[in-house]
PDB file of C-alpha atoms in Angstrom:
ATOM      1  CA  LEU O 208     -16.714 -14.431  23.362  1.00  0.00           C
ATOM      2  CA  ASN O 209     -16.892 -12.071  26.309  1.00  0.00           C
ATOM      3  CA  PRO O 210     -19.951 -13.105  28.378  1.00  0.00           C
ATOM      4  CA  LEU O 211     -20.612  -9.476  29.339  1.00  0.00           C
ATOM      5  CA  SER O 212     -20.706  -8.514  25.664  1.00  0.00           C
ATOM      6  CA  VAL O 213     -23.167 -11.323  25.008  1.00  0.00           C
ATOM      7  CA  VAL O 214     -25.368 -10.152  27.894  1.00  0.00           C
ATOM      8  CA  ALA O 215     -25.281  -6.568  26.601  1.00  0.00           C
ATOM      9  CA  CYS O 216     -26.255  -7.722  23.106  1.00  0.00           C
ATOM     10  CA  VAL O 217     -29.086  -9.894  24.408  1.00  0.00           C
ATOM     11  CA  ALA O 218     -30.361  -6.902  26.403  1.00  0.00           C
ATOM     12  CA  MET O 219     -30.168  -4.810  23.195  1.00  0.00           C
ATOM     13  CA  SER O 220     -28.151  -2.189  25.075  1.00  0.00           C
ATOM     14  CA  THR O 221     -27.367   1.081  23.291  1.00  0.00           C
ATOM     15  CA  GLN O 222     -23.874   0.767  24.760  1.00  0.00           C
ATOM     16  CA  ALA O 223     -22.964  -0.914  21.467  1.00  0.00           C
ATOM     17  CA  VAL O 224     -23.057   2.522  19.805  1.00  0.00           C
ATOM     18  CA  ASP O 225     -20.846   3.904  22.551  1.00  0.00           C
ATOM     19  CA  HIS O 226     -18.377   1.052  22.125  1.00  0.00           C
ATOM     20  CA  LEU O 227     -18.318   1.549  18.362  1.00  0.00           C
ATOM     21  CA  LEU O 228     -17.350   5.196  18.769  1.00  0.00           C
ATOM     22  CA  LEU O 229     -14.695   4.351  21.357  1.00  0.00           C
ATOM     23  CA  ALA O 230     -13.231   1.651  19.133  1.00  0.00           C
ATOM     24  CA  LEU O 231     -13.124   4.094  16.220  1.00  0.00           C
ATOM     25  CA  LEU O 232     -11.522   6.686  18.481  1.00  0.00           C
ATOM     26  CA  LEU O 233      -8.687   4.360  19.488  1.00  0.00           C
ATOM     27  CA  LEU O 234      -8.201   2.974  15.969  1.00  0.00           C
ATOM     28  CA  LEU O 235      -8.142   6.363  14.249  1.00  0.00           C
ATOM     29  CA  SER O 236      -5.868   7.835  16.912  1.00  0.00           C
ATOM     30  CA  LEU O 237      -3.320   5.054  16.627  1.00  0.00           C
ATOM     31  CA  THR O 238      -3.289   5.333  12.827  1.00  0.00           C
ATOM     32  CA  GLY O 239      -2.838   9.115  12.913  1.00  0.00           C
ATOM     33  CA  ARG O 240      -6.212  10.051  11.421  1.00  0.00           C
ATOM     34  CA  TRP O 241      -6.717  13.029  13.673  1.00  0.00           C
ATOM     35  CA  VAL O 242      -9.854  14.456  12.040  1.00  0.00           C
ATOM     36  CA  GLY O 243     -11.815  11.240  12.479  1.00  0.00           C
ATOM     37  CA  ALA O 244     -10.326  10.642  15.915  1.00  0.00           C
ATOM     38  CA  THR O 245     -11.360  14.026  17.286  1.00  0.00           C
ATOM     39  CA  LEU O 246     -14.808  13.670  15.713  1.00  0.00           C
ATOM     40  CA  SER O 247     -15.201  10.242  17.328  1.00  0.00           C
ATOM     41  CA  LEU O 248     -14.187  11.723  20.674  1.00  0.00           C
ATOM     42  CA  ALA O 249     -16.757  14.494  20.322  1.00  0.00           C
ATOM     43  CA  LEU O 250     -19.488  12.012  19.380  1.00  0.00           C
ATOM     44  CA  ALA O 251     -18.561   9.693  22.250  1.00  0.00           C
ATOM     45  CA  ALA O 252     -18.601  12.626  24.678  1.00  0.00           C
ATOM     46  CA  SER O 253     -22.031  13.615  23.358  1.00  0.00           C
ATOM     47  CA  LEU O 254     -23.307  10.218  24.520  1.00  0.00           C
ATOM     48  CA  SER O 255     -21.440  10.208  27.821  1.00  0.00           C
ATOM     49  CA  PRO O 256     -19.625  13.243  29.266  1.00  0.00           C
ATOM     50  CA  TYR O 257     -17.261  10.888  31.102  1.00  0.00           C
ATOM     51  CA  HIS O 258     -15.490  10.199  27.811  1.00  0.00           C
ATOM     52  CA  LEU O 259     -14.033  13.711  27.947  1.00  0.00           C
ATOM     53  CA  ALA O 260     -11.487  12.178  30.314  1.00  0.00           C
ATOM     54  CA  LEU O 261      -9.928  10.484  27.278  1.00  0.00           C
ATOM     55  CA  LEU O 262      -8.798  13.795  25.780  1.00  0.00           C
ATOM     56  CA  PRO O 263      -5.322  13.919  27.452  1.00  0.00           C
ATOM     57  CA  PRO O 264      -4.167  10.404  26.416  1.00  0.00           C
ATOM     58  CA  ILE O 265      -5.716  10.764  22.950  1.00  0.00           C
ATOM     59  CA  ALA O 266      -3.849  14.054  22.516  1.00  0.00           C
ATOM     60  CA  LEU O 267      -0.567  12.267  23.349  1.00  0.00           C
ATOM     61  CA  ILE O 268      -1.357   9.407  20.965  1.00  0.00           C
ATOM     62  CA  LEU O 269      -2.038  11.875  18.140  1.00  0.00           C
ATOM     63  CA  GLN O 270       1.128  13.761  18.986  1.00  0.00           C
ATOM     64  CA  ARG O 271       3.045  10.564  18.204  1.00  0.00           C
ATOM     65  CA  SER O 272       1.001   9.172  15.326  1.00  0.00           C
ATOM     66  CA  ALA O 273       0.097  12.410  13.531  1.00  0.00           C
ATOM     67  CA  SER O 274       2.663  14.906  14.924  1.00  0.00           C
ATOM     68  CA  LEU O 275      -0.278  16.969  16.165  1.00  0.00           C
ATOM     69  CA  HIS O 276       0.301  19.286  19.099  1.00  0.00           C
ATOM     70  CA  PRO O 277      -1.997  18.534  22.075  1.00  0.00           C
ATOM     71  CA  ALA O 278      -3.328  22.099  21.972  1.00  0.00           C
ATOM     72  CA  VAL O 279      -4.400  21.585  18.361  1.00  0.00           C
ATOM     73  CA  THR O 280      -6.068  18.298  19.282  1.00  0.00           C
ATOM     74  CA  THR O 281      -7.948  20.025  22.082  1.00  0.00           C
ATOM     75  CA  GLY O 282      -9.050  22.845  19.779  1.00  0.00           C
ATOM     76  CA  VAL O 283     -10.248  20.505  17.017  1.00  0.00           C
ATOM     77  CA  ALA O 284     -12.085  18.324  19.523  1.00  0.00           C
ATOM     78  CA  ALA O 285     -13.752  21.427  20.973  1.00  0.00           C
ATOM     79  CA  PHE O 286     -14.792  22.476  17.469  1.00  0.00           C
ATOM     80  CA  TRP O 287     -16.367  19.077  16.779  1.00  0.00           C
ATOM     81  CA  ALA O 288     -18.075  19.094  20.181  1.00  0.00           C
ATOM     82  CA  ALA O 289     -19.577  22.508  19.450  1.00  0.00           C
ATOM     83  CA  ALA O 290     -20.666  21.273  16.010  1.00  0.00           C
ATOM     84  CA  VAL O 291     -22.338  18.196  17.531  1.00  0.00           C
ATOM     85  CA  LEU O 292     -24.144  20.368  20.057  1.00  0.00           C
ATOM     86  CA  GLY O 293     -25.215  22.728  17.284  1.00  0.00           C
ATOM     87  CA  VAL O 294     -26.609  19.878  15.181  1.00  0.00           C
ATOM     88  CA  SER O 295     -28.411  18.514  18.234  1.00  0.00           C
ATOM     89  CA  ARG O 296     -29.875  21.968  18.872  1.00  0.00           C
ATOM     90  CA  GLY O 297     -31.097  22.125  15.289  1.00  0.00           C
ATOM     91  CA  LEU O 298     -32.689  18.680  15.475  1.00  0.00           C
ATOM     92  CA  MET O 299     -34.329  19.199  18.880  1.00  0.00           C
ATOM     93  CA  GLY O 300     -35.366  22.816  18.354  1.00  0.00           C
ATOM     94  CA  ASP O 301     -34.090  24.061  21.729  1.00  0.00           C
ATOM     95  CA  TRP O 302     -31.385  23.489  24.330  1.00  0.00           C
ATOM     96  CA  ASP O 303     -33.501  21.395  26.701  1.00  0.00           C
ATOM     97  CA  PHE O 304     -31.642  18.281  25.601  1.00  0.00           C
ATOM     98  CA  LEU O 305     -28.619  19.489  27.596  1.00  0.00           C
ATOM     99  CA  ARG O 306     -30.577  19.125  30.812  1.00  0.00           C
ATOM    100  CA  GLY O 307     -32.159  15.878  29.664  1.00  0.00           C
ATOM    101  CA  VAL O 308     -28.869  14.244  28.639  1.00  0.00           C
ATOM    102  CA  TYR O 309     -25.916  15.748  30.492  1.00  0.00           C
ATOM    103  CA  GLY O 310     -27.873  17.197  33.402  1.00  0.00           C
ATOM    104  CA  PHE O 311     -29.493  13.832  34.006  1.00  0.00           C
ATOM    105  CA  VAL O 312     -26.142  12.041  34.113  1.00  0.00           C
ATOM    106  CA  LEU O 313     -24.498  14.624  36.365  1.00  0.00           C
ATOM    107  CA  SER O 314     -27.399  15.319  38.756  1.00  0.00           C
ATOM    108  CA  VAL O 315     -28.464  11.653  39.136  1.00  0.00           C
ATOM    109  CA  PRO O 316     -32.216  12.146  39.650  1.00  0.00           C
ATOM    110  CA  ASP O 317     -33.092   8.502  38.949  1.00  0.00           C
ATOM    111  CA  LEU O 318     -32.025   6.283  41.852  1.00  0.00           C
ATOM    112  CA  ALA O 319     -33.273   3.003  40.425  1.00  0.00           C
ATOM    113  CA  PRO O 320     -31.027   0.055  41.412  1.00  0.00           C
ATOM    114  CA  ASN O 321     -28.130  -0.630  39.055  1.00  0.00           C
ATOM    115  CA  VAL O 322     -24.579  -1.986  39.226  1.00  0.00           C
ATOM    116  CA  GLY O 323     -23.163   1.402  40.231  1.00  0.00           C
ATOM    117  CA  LEU O 324     -22.315   3.054  43.533  1.00  0.00           C
ATOM    118  CA  PHE O 325     -24.546   6.114  43.383  1.00  0.00           C
ATOM    119  CA  TRP O 326     -28.084   4.852  43.831  1.00  0.00           C
ATOM    120  CA  TYR O 327     -27.926   3.303  47.304  1.00  0.00           C
ATOM    121  CA  PHE O 328     -25.776   6.061  48.767  1.00  0.00           C
ATOM    122  CA  PHE O 329     -28.063   8.862  47.578  1.00  0.00           C
ATOM    123  CA  VAL O 330     -31.161   6.981  48.681  1.00  0.00           C
ATOM    124  CA  GLU O 331     -29.801   6.858  52.212  1.00  0.00           C
ATOM    125  CA  ILE O 332     -28.437  10.396  52.692  1.00  0.00           C
ATOM    126  CA  PHE O 333     -30.516  13.453  53.566  1.00  0.00           C
ATOM    127  CA  ASP O 334     -31.493  15.666  50.639  1.00  0.00           C
ATOM    128  CA  HIS O 335     -29.654  18.734  51.926  1.00  0.00           C
ATOM    129  CA  PHE O 336     -26.367  16.772  51.794  1.00  0.00           C
ATOM    130  CA  LYS O 337     -26.940  15.560  48.242  1.00  0.00           C
ATOM    131  CA  PRO O 338     -25.343  18.514  46.321  1.00  0.00           C
ATOM    132  CA  PHE O 339     -22.106  18.226  48.303  1.00  0.00           C
ATOM    133  CA  PHE O 340     -21.693  14.475  47.901  1.00  0.00           C
ATOM    134  CA  LEU O 341     -22.847  14.651  44.294  1.00  0.00           C
ATOM    135  CA  PHE O 342     -20.025  17.086  43.608  1.00  0.00           C
ATOM    136  CA  ILE O 343     -17.544  14.787  45.383  1.00  0.00           C
ATOM    137  CA  PHE O 344     -18.679  11.703  43.468  1.00  0.00           C
ATOM    138  CA  GLN O 345     -18.567  13.414  40.081  1.00  0.00           C
ATOM    139  CA  TYR O 346     -15.381  15.378  40.749  1.00  0.00           C
ATOM    140  CA  HIS O 347     -13.699  12.161  41.819  1.00  0.00           C
ATOM    141  CA  ILE O 348     -13.639  10.925  38.214  1.00  0.00           C
ATOM    142  CA  ALA O 349     -12.249  14.229  36.956  1.00  0.00           C
ATOM    143  CA  VAL O 350      -9.199  13.891  39.216  1.00  0.00           C
ATOM    144  CA  TYR O 351      -7.616  11.018  37.288  1.00  0.00           C
ATOM    145  CA  PRO O 352      -7.072  12.021  33.620  1.00  0.00           C
ATOM    146  CA  LEU O 353      -4.180  14.465  33.900  1.00  0.00           C
ATOM    147  CA  PRO O 354      -2.107  12.722  36.625  1.00  0.00           C
ATOM    148  CA  LEU O 355      -2.598   9.297  35.046  1.00  0.00           C
ATOM    149  CA  THR O 356      -1.675  10.576  31.595  1.00  0.00           C
ATOM    150  CA  MET O 357       1.394  12.378  32.938  1.00  0.00           C
ATOM    151  CA  ARG O 358       2.564   9.274  34.820  1.00  0.00           C
ATOM    152  CA  PHE O 359       2.119   7.023  31.788  1.00  0.00           C
ATOM    153  CA  GLN O 360       2.874   9.562  29.077  1.00  0.00           C
ATOM    154  CA  HIS O 361       5.092   6.976  27.411  1.00  0.00           C
ATOM    155  CA  ARG O 362       2.067   4.620  27.336  1.00  0.00           C
ATOM    156  CA  PRO O 363      -0.893   6.841  26.397  1.00  0.00           C
ATOM    157  CA  LEU O 364      -2.983   3.929  25.121  1.00  0.00           C
ATOM    158  CA  PHE O 365      -2.615   2.178  28.465  1.00  0.00           C
ATOM    159  CA  ALA O 366      -3.642   5.393  30.224  1.00  0.00           C
ATOM    160  CA  ALA O 367      -6.736   5.625  27.999  1.00  0.00           C
ATOM    161  CA  VAL O 368      -7.765   2.049  28.843  1.00  0.00           C
ATOM    162  CA  MET O 369      -7.276   2.725  32.549  1.00  0.00           C
ATOM    163  CA  LEU O 370      -9.461   5.839  32.319  1.00  0.00           C
ATOM    164  CA  LEU O 371     -12.160   3.814  30.580  1.00  0.00           C
ATOM    165  CA  GLY O 372     -12.018   1.328  33.429  1.00  0.00           C
ATOM    166  CA  ILE O 373     -12.191   4.032  36.094  1.00  0.00           C
ATOM    167  CA  ALA O 374     -15.197   5.636  34.409  1.00  0.00           C
ATOM    168  CA  SER O 375     -16.963   2.280  34.113  1.00  0.00           C
ATOM    169  CA  VAL O 376     -16.714   1.840  37.889  1.00  0.00           C
ATOM    170  CA  PHE O 377     -17.462   5.348  39.136  1.00  0.00           C
ATOM    171  CA  LYS O 378     -19.901   6.755  36.561  1.00  0.00           C
ATOM    172  CA  SER O 379     -23.394   7.529  37.764  1.00  0.00           C
ATOM    173  CA  TYR O 380     -25.228   5.008  35.590  1.00  0.00           C
ATOM    174  CA  PRO O 381     -22.891   2.117  34.736  1.00  0.00           C
ATOM    175  CA  SER O 382     -23.894  -1.200  33.225  1.00  0.00           C
ATOM    176  CA  VAL O 383     -22.326  -4.609  32.699  1.00  0.00           C
ATOM    177  CA  ALA O 384     -21.531  -3.501  29.137  1.00  0.00           C
ATOM    178  CA  ASP O 385     -18.889  -1.043  30.382  1.00  0.00           C
ATOM    179  CA  PRO O 386     -16.253  -3.594  31.480  1.00  0.00           C
ATOM    180  CA  ALA O 387     -17.099  -5.609  28.373  1.00  0.00           C
ATOM    181  CA  PHE O 388     -15.214  -2.981  26.377  1.00  0.00           C
ATOM    182  CA  TYR O 389     -12.176  -2.079  28.474  1.00  0.00           C
ATOM    183  CA  ALA O 390     -11.414  -5.490  30.009  1.00  0.00           C
ATOM    184  CA  PRO O 391     -10.515  -7.224  26.691  1.00  0.00           C
ATOM    185  CA  LEU O 392      -8.221  -4.304  25.863  1.00  0.00           C
ATOM    186  CA  LEU O 393      -6.052  -5.238  28.843  1.00  0.00           C
ATOM    187  CA  ILE O 394      -4.895  -8.277  26.866  1.00  0.00           C
ATOM    188  CA  THR O 395      -3.118  -5.827  24.573  1.00  0.00           C
ATOM    189  CA  PHE O 396      -0.684  -5.119  27.418  1.00  0.00           C
ATOM    190  CA  ARG O 397      -0.167  -8.736  28.524  1.00  0.00           C
ATOM    191  CA  ALA O 398       3.623  -8.367  28.311  1.00  0.00           C
ATOM    192  CA  HIS O 399       3.514  -5.552  30.854  1.00  0.00           C
ATOM    193  CA  LEU O 400       0.764  -7.033  33.031  1.00  0.00           C
ATOM    194  CA  SER O 401       2.405 -10.407  33.564  1.00  0.00           C
ATOM    195  CA  GLY O 402       3.313  -9.305  37.074  1.00  0.00           C
ATOM    196  CA  MET O 403      -0.277  -8.760  38.191  1.00  0.00           C
ATOM    197  CA  ARG O 404      -0.979 -10.389  41.541  1.00  0.00           C
ATOM    198  CA  ASN O 405      -4.125 -12.087  42.849  1.00  0.00           C
ATOM    199  CA  LEU O 406      -5.596 -12.059  39.357  1.00  0.00           C
ATOM    200  CA  PHE O 407      -7.187 -15.485  39.778  1.00  0.00           C
ATOM    201  CA  GLU O 408      -8.858 -14.508  43.058  1.00  0.00           C
ATOM    202  CA  LEU O 409     -10.133 -11.223  41.627  1.00  0.00           C
ATOM    203  CA  GLY O 410     -11.469 -13.024  38.577  1.00  0.00           C
ATOM    204  CA  GLN O 411     -13.329 -15.426  40.852  1.00  0.00           C
ATOM    205  CA  VAL O 412     -14.910 -12.486  42.707  1.00  0.00           C
ATOM    206  CA  VAL O 413     -16.102 -10.987  39.402  1.00  0.00           C
ATOM    207  CA  LEU O 414     -17.538 -14.351  38.360  1.00  0.00           C
ATOM    208  CA  PHE O 415     -19.157 -14.847  41.766  1.00  0.00           C
ATOM    209  CA  VAL O 416     -20.788 -11.423  41.695  1.00  0.00           C
ATOM    210  CA  SER O 417     -21.866 -11.748  38.051  1.00  0.00           C
ATOM    211  CA  VAL O 418     -23.789 -14.910  38.892  1.00  0.00           C
ATOM    212  CA  LEU O 419     -25.312 -13.815  42.194  1.00  0.00           C
ATOM    213  CA  ALA O 420     -26.250 -10.217  41.336  1.00  0.00           C
ATOM    214  CA  PRO O 421     -29.196 -11.135  39.053  1.00  0.00           C
ATOM    215  CA  LEU O 422     -30.416 -13.649  41.634  1.00  0.00           C
ATOM    216  CA  PHE O 423     -30.317 -11.144  44.483  1.00  0.00           C
ATOM    217  CA  TRP O 424     -31.965  -8.511  42.300  1.00  0.00           C
ATOM    218  CA  HIS O 425     -34.793 -10.943  41.531  1.00  0.00           C
ATOM    219  CA  LEU O 426     -35.172 -11.947  45.180  1.00  0.00           C
ATOM    220  CA  TRP O 427     -35.395  -8.318  46.230  1.00  0.00           C
ATOM    221  CA  LEU O 428     -37.510  -6.651  43.525  1.00  0.00           C
ATOM    222  CA  VAL O 429     -39.530  -9.554  42.123  1.00  0.00           C
ATOM    223  CA  SER O 430     -39.961 -12.174  44.821  1.00  0.00           C
ATOM    224  CA  GLY O 431     -39.857  -9.681  47.690  1.00  0.00           C
ATOM    225  CA  VAL O 432     -37.948 -12.006  50.022  1.00  0.00           C
ATOM    226  CA  GLY O 433     -34.701 -10.002  50.093  1.00  0.00           C
ATOM    227  CA  ASN O 434     -33.715  -6.389  50.668  1.00  0.00           C
ATOM    228  CA  ALA O 435     -31.510  -3.723  49.142  1.00  0.00           C
ATOM    229  CA  ASN O 436     -28.534  -4.472  51.388  1.00  0.00           C
ATOM    230  CA  PHE O 437     -27.870  -7.859  49.805  1.00  0.00           C
ATOM    231  CA  TYR O 438     -27.899  -6.480  46.281  1.00  0.00           C
ATOM    232  CA  TYR O 439     -25.845  -3.401  47.130  1.00  0.00           C
ATOM    233  CA  ALA O 440     -23.256  -5.573  48.882  1.00  0.00           C
ATOM    234  CA  LEU O 441     -22.756  -7.392  45.584  1.00  0.00           C
ATOM    235  CA  THR O 442     -22.456  -4.138  43.647  1.00  0.00           C
ATOM    236  CA  LEU O 443     -19.803  -3.031  46.149  1.00  0.00           C
ATOM    237  CA  ALA O 444     -17.917  -6.294  45.648  1.00  0.00           C
ATOM    238  CA  TYR O 445     -18.278  -5.841  41.886  1.00  0.00           C
ATOM    239  CA  ALA O 446     -16.834  -2.309  42.034  1.00  0.00           C
ATOM    240  CA  ILE O 447     -14.048  -3.255  44.459  1.00  0.00           C
ATOM    241  CA  SER O 448     -12.970  -6.188  42.293  1.00  0.00           C
ATOM    242  CA  GLN O 449     -12.737  -3.915  39.251  1.00  0.00           C
ATOM    243  CA  VAL O 450     -10.805  -1.303  41.235  1.00  0.00           C
ATOM    244  CA  MET O 451      -8.397  -3.991  42.429  1.00  0.00           C
ATOM    245  CA  ILE O 452      -7.865  -5.281  38.885  1.00  0.00           C
ATOM    246  CA  LEU O 453      -7.181  -1.753  37.622  1.00  0.00           C
ATOM    247  CA  SER O 454      -4.861  -1.077  40.569  1.00  0.00           C
ATOM    248  CA  GLU O 455      -2.952  -4.295  39.941  1.00  0.00           C
ATOM    249  CA  ALA O 456      -2.616  -3.371  36.259  1.00  0.00           C
ATOM    250  CA  LEU O 457      -1.237   0.056  37.173  1.00  0.00           C
ATOM    251  CA  LEU O 458       1.187  -1.378  39.731  1.00  0.00           C
ATOM    252  CA  ALA O 459       2.364  -4.133  37.380  1.00  0.00           C
ATOM    253  CA  THR O 460       3.038  -1.610  34.617  1.00  0.00           C
ATOM    254  CA  ALA O 461       4.854   0.709  37.026  1.00  0.00           C
ATOM    255  CA  ARG O 462       7.022  -2.188  38.227  1.00  0.00           C
ATOM    256  CA  ASN O 463       7.740  -3.162  34.628  1.00  0.00           C
ATOM    257  CA  ASP O 464       8.811   0.415  33.862  1.00  0.00           C
ATOM    258  CA  ARG O 465      11.133   0.477  36.876  1.00  0.00           C
ATOM    259  CA  ARG O 466      12.768  -2.775  35.793  1.00  0.00           C
ATOM    260  CA  ALA O 467      13.191  -1.420  32.255  1.00  0.00           C
ATOM    261  CA  ARG O 468      14.849   1.745  33.576  1.00  0.00           C
ATOM    262  CA  ALA O 469      17.135  -0.327  35.814  1.00  0.00           C
ATOM    263  CA  ARG O 470      18.189  -2.497  32.872  1.00  0.00           C
ATOM    264  CA  LEU O 471      18.854   0.637  30.800  1.00  0.00           C
ATOM    265  CA  ARG O 472      21.038   2.159  33.519  1.00  0.00           C
ATOM    266  CA  ALA O 473      22.926  -1.108  33.884  1.00  0.00           C
ATOM    267  CA  ALA O 474      23.497  -1.277  30.131  1.00  0.00           C
ATOM    268  CA  ARG O 475      24.897   2.264  30.089  1.00  0.00           C
ATOM    269  CA  LYS O 476      27.375   1.393  32.801  1.00  0.00           C
TER     270      LYS O 476
END
């Protein structure tokens, strides 16, 4: 059992619903069930706008499994997204939920300590700089989907898992439940990731941080004998270790692709 999944379940996190929709999205996409896949994507995006980044790799997966053109996938997903918003409008009675759900995630008004990178940075900066850096932080995640999908267009599922990992690190309100979903999926690509380097050391950093973070949080906010710098240093180490693992996975897959192309050229000669 994944310890992070156990922790999320013990905490009764609503991330379980998010993970269910993401699992359905990947399953239905790989089996060519494009209606359910696009609906799952729309529902997942209604819970977290960061899941919109999955649209490019999902469109490529459906192009292979269901012979569906990416433009059609985009149009159907947009239709389902509009339908979900319409149903939400009917249930809530107005459009204020947009500000309460998506506006809250994108504007980051709550700077309570968490395992993310936003809270400490925006506590420290002056308010008149906040809109600029908020745009940079949020735009940063939007940079990855298209280039990553184009680079690994022959491995769209791998690109989708990498985008899930990137979002789990750089989203505004992450939790320990986020890596609990994407990290086990990396095992699916073990044949391509066998060349990952420093995996043992990075795993030790994740374990080290996972144990110390709750202790430092308690010392700071409960016992009052610590300060924010100790806890934020651990969240930085937590984020850096995840970034390094994702980077190693990308580099290992790229090296594997280069070796495969070299073997193919040699075979043709």
